[in-house]
Amino acid sequence: MEKTTHIAVVPSPGFSHMIPLLEFSKRLVQLHPDFHVIFIIISIESPPSSSIAYLKNLPPNIQFIFLPPITKQDLPKDANLAVQIQLAVTKSLPSLKHELKSLNSKSHLAAIVVDPFATEALSFVNELNTLSFIYFYSGALTLSFCLHLPTLHEEISGEFRDVPEPIQLPGCVPLYGSDLPDPIQDRSNESYKMFLQRTKTLLSVDGLLVNSFTEMEERAIKAMTQKESGFPPVYPIGPITQTGSNSEETGSECLKWLDNQPPNSVLYVSFGSGGTLSQDQIDELAHGLELSGQKFFWVLRAPSNVSSAAYLGSGNENPLDFLPKGFLERTKEQGFVIPSWAPQISILSHGSVGGFLSHCGWNSTLESIQKGVPLIAWPLFAEQKMNAVLLTDGLKVALRPKVSENGIVEGEEIAKLVKSLMEGEEGKEIRKRMMDLRDASTNALKEDGSSTMTLSQVALKWKNNLNGI
Ligand code: UDP
């Protein structure tokens, strides 16, 4: 009988950090059943119920361990989201080390896989005589940017947003400085330094697993995997996304409404697991959706001026209280508004959904691609603007609204884009390209597909490490 290969997987706190690594673990053990995954969970307070739900019904060869949670009092109140997440990882290192050592004493770990915010967990690899892998949950464009950042940091002086020319990374769509992630926008800020430090760690690991697929980002992937690039091996193994809905009760209510709508007629509107809009922006979005005359399904959160405000959990307010007066009544035939959370996969899979107004989080991006749903790209934070550039300028499967000078997307602009996507000629072209991309994403995951083959290469490397080859 073949020896079991143990892998430790360590995500950083946050729903959209944990789920991709869990889905990756599921795919790994499904394709390579002789692997055993130990999933080690770092959390701020207790993990949200949406995350806990996912830990039920895991295959027997995935085991999970909760480290003692870090409390919000342990973290600086005014620190931004990325800093809080990374500090939670730092503070969890002693208990993490304890778990890893105890695991390694029982069975040798072939590799530790972490996400980019949990790279400090890799500081134990030498001691444990194991391999270091990063699961990069965004796409190849963002990975390429991160791998090049230490060089760009040296080559470009001043702020990136002030550089007049677009940055041309090998094989990638050109990027303007203003499209780069928020922490990159201010060199004097602590989060810039932390971001830069994280990108340097990417350069020193045994392998980088990227949640993309060759057919989608071929040139970018090729450029990074060439030996001359000097980067660690890059393995495109995606698209890996949520495999199921996690909110059955609300699910049935949502789906019933969608069942009564014509095919491809509904625009799904959602800003990820924690994206929020300001009150003014909620008003404009409501106005735009109503004005468009198109059917919509909107997952609404209470307003905040910090766009990632609900990422680590939201308050108790009822989001529906923040809609313009009379909106729900006026649009009761046109739309469905659900507070805070909806079963996104089931919605995107529904035949009545014909468009997705999305904040372009990478998971939402891939889920939309897998379901062949064209997008309106409305990035908020993190690397979402880069994803929006890839979707609009690179893959041409999305429309992007113009943001006015006051930072707001106005209702008229929203209405124009929604109509164009849902019933215009441009929308038809975009939909056609999205269908092709959907087929390519399906192929990548087939038994002989590019991403399946790549994951087998990784599995072999891990087994060889275990066997001392
Ligand atoms: N999601 C969901 N229901 C919601 C909002 C989000 O199931 O109402 C899921 C979505 O399907 C995706 C994840 O949460 O898997 C969001 O991840 P993404 O990378 O798109 O954005 P983030 O949450 O990191 O901003």
Short mmCIF file of C-alpha atoms and ligand atoms in Angstrom, two decimals, residues 15-16 242 246 268 270-274 299 301 311 340-345 359-365 367 381 384, ligand 1:
data_model
loop_
_atom_site.label_atom_id
_atom_site.label_comp_id
_atom_site.label_asym_id
_atom_site.label_seq_id
_atom_site.Cartn_x
_atom_site.Cartn_y
_atom_site.Cartn_z
CA PHE A 15 -13.75 33.82 4.52
CA SER A 16 -12.22 34.36 1.11
CA GLN A 242 -16.50 27.18 -3.80
CA ASN A 246 -23.78 27.50 2.17
CA TYR A 268 -26.73 39.85 -9.92
CA SER A 270 -22.72 41.71 -5.03
CA PHE A 271 -19.49 43.05 -3.57
CA GLY A 272 -18.01 39.86 -2.15
CA SER A 273 -17.83 38.60 1.40
CA GLY A 274 -17.29 42.02 2.95
CA VAL A 299 -26.95 41.58 -2.00
CA ARG A 301 -24.80 45.62 3.15
CA TYR A 311 -14.75 41.79 5.75
CA SER A 340 -25.73 40.83 3.61
CA TRP A 341 -25.33 37.35 2.14
CA ALA A 342 -26.65 35.12 -0.65
CA PRO A 343 -25.71 31.71 -2.04
CA GLN A 344 -23.58 33.09 -4.85
CA ILE A 345 -22.75 29.87 -6.62
CA HIS A 359 -16.32 44.02 -6.99
CA CYS A 360 -14.00 41.67 -8.92
CA GLY A 361 -12.70 39.72 -5.94
CA TRP A 362 -10.80 36.85 -7.51
CA ASN A 363 -13.19 34.18 -6.26
CA SER A 364 -16.19 36.02 -7.65
CA THR A 365 -14.29 36.56 -10.90
CA GLU A 367 -17.04 31.82 -10.26
CA PHE A 381 -10.11 47.28 -2.58
CA GLN A 384 -9.60 44.17 -7.40
N1 UDP B 1 -19.97 34.99 -1.36
C1 UDP B 1 -21.15 34.31 -1.19
N2 UDP B 1 -22.26 35.04 -0.91
C2 UDP B 1 -22.25 36.39 -0.77
C3 UDP B 1 -21.02 37.07 -0.96
C4 UDP B 1 -19.90 36.35 -1.27
O1 UDP B 1 -21.21 33.08 -1.30
O2 UDP B 1 -23.29 36.98 -0.51
C5 UDP B 1 -18.75 34.22 -1.68
C6 UDP B 1 -18.44 34.25 -3.15
O3 UDP B 1 -19.11 33.20 -3.82
C7 UDP B 1 -16.92 34.09 -3.15
C8 UDP B 1 -16.50 34.77 -1.86
O4 UDP B 1 -17.65 34.84 -1.04
O5 UDP B 1 -16.58 32.73 -3.11
C9 UDP B 1 -15.99 36.17 -2.07
O6 UDP B 1 -14.69 36.11 -2.50
P1 UDP B 1 -14.05 37.20 -3.44
O7 UDP B 1 -12.64 36.80 -3.68
O8 UDP B 1 -14.88 37.39 -4.64
O9 UDP B 1 -14.14 38.54 -2.64
P2 UDP B 1 -13.69 39.00 -1.17
O10 UDP B 1 -14.67 38.46 -0.23
O11 UDP B 1 -12.30 38.47 -0.95
O12 UDP B 1 -13.71 40.49 -1.24
#
